[in-house]
XYZ file of C-alpha atoms in Angstrom:
45
model
C 19.545 23.630 15.251
C 21.167 20.763 13.368
C 19.487 17.412 12.880
C 21.458 14.202 13.179
C 21.772 12.867 9.614
C 21.506 9.265 10.782
C 18.283 9.975 12.641
C 16.927 11.716 9.575
C 17.752 8.749 7.347
C 16.178 6.362 9.832
C 12.868 8.233 9.932
C 12.934 8.444 6.141
C 13.239 4.665 5.928
C 10.295 4.247 8.287
C 8.206 6.465 6.025
C 9.156 4.353 3.014
C 8.157 1.152 4.802
C 4.801 2.665 5.742
C 4.245 3.738 2.142
C 5.111 0.264 0.888
C 2.716 -1.333 3.386
C -0.043 1.077 2.408
C 0.524 0.373 -1.283
C 0.442 -3.361 -0.594
C -2.875 -3.015 1.264
C -4.322 -0.944 -1.575
C -3.147 -3.548 -4.075
C -4.837 -6.346 -2.093
C -8.082 -4.377 -1.853
C -7.955 -3.662 -5.575
C -7.450 -7.350 -6.364
C -10.370 -8.327 -4.109
C -12.532 -5.732 -5.816
C -11.554 -7.094 -9.232
C -12.407 -10.613 -8.076
C -15.791 -9.508 -6.767
C -16.574 -7.604 -9.962
C -15.585 -10.628 -12.046
C -17.955 -12.822 -10.016
C -20.773 -10.298 -10.430
C -20.187 -10.159 -14.185
C -20.217 -13.962 -14.393
C -23.438 -14.083 -12.380
C -25.027 -11.618 -14.793
C -24.174 -13.651 -17.898
Protein backbone atom coordinates (compact mmCIF):
# COMPACT_ATOMS: atom_id res chain seq x y z
CA UNK A 1 0.00 0.00 0.00
CA UNK A 2 1.57 3.26 -1.14
CA UNK A 3 0.60 6.62 0.29
CA UNK A 4 0.24 9.64 -1.96
CA UNK A 5 3.24 11.86 -1.16
CA UNK A 6 1.21 15.03 -1.64
CA UNK A 7 -1.43 13.86 0.81
CA UNK A 8 1.29 12.98 3.28
CA UNK A 9 2.86 16.43 2.99
CA UNK A 10 -0.52 18.09 3.40
CA UNK A 11 -1.32 16.25 6.64
CA UNK A 12 2.18 17.04 7.88
CA UNK A 13 1.56 20.74 7.32
CA UNK A 14 -1.71 20.53 9.24
CA UNK A 15 0.14 18.98 12.16
CA UNK A 16 2.68 21.81 12.10
CA UNK A 17 -0.07 24.43 12.13
CA UNK A 18 -1.73 22.73 15.10
CA UNK A 19 1.59 22.63 16.94
CA UNK A 20 2.17 26.31 16.23
CA UNK A 21 -1.32 27.20 17.48
CA UNK A 22 -0.82 25.13 20.62
CA UNK A 23 2.55 26.78 21.27
CA UNK A 24 0.98 30.20 20.77
CA UNK A 25 -1.78 29.38 23.28
CA UNK A 26 0.78 28.13 25.79
CA UNK A 27 2.82 31.29 25.30
CA UNK A 28 -0.25 33.47 25.95
CA UNK A 29 -1.13 31.51 29.08
CA UNK A 30 2.45 31.80 30.30
CA UNK A 31 2.44 35.56 29.75
CA UNK A 32 -0.86 35.92 31.63
CA UNK A 33 0.55 33.86 34.47
CA UNK A 34 3.65 36.07 34.59
CA UNK A 35 1.44 39.16 34.67
CA UNK A 36 -0.66 37.75 37.50
CA UNK A 37 2.42 36.75 39.49
CA UNK A 38 3.91 40.21 38.99
CA UNK A 39 0.70 41.80 40.32
CA UNK A 40 0.70 39.47 43.33
CA UNK A 41 4.33 40.32 44.07
CA UNK A 42 3.58 44.05 43.82
CA UNK A 43 0.60 43.64 46.14
CA UNK A 44 2.82 41.89 48.67
CA UNK A 45 5.43 44.67 48.74
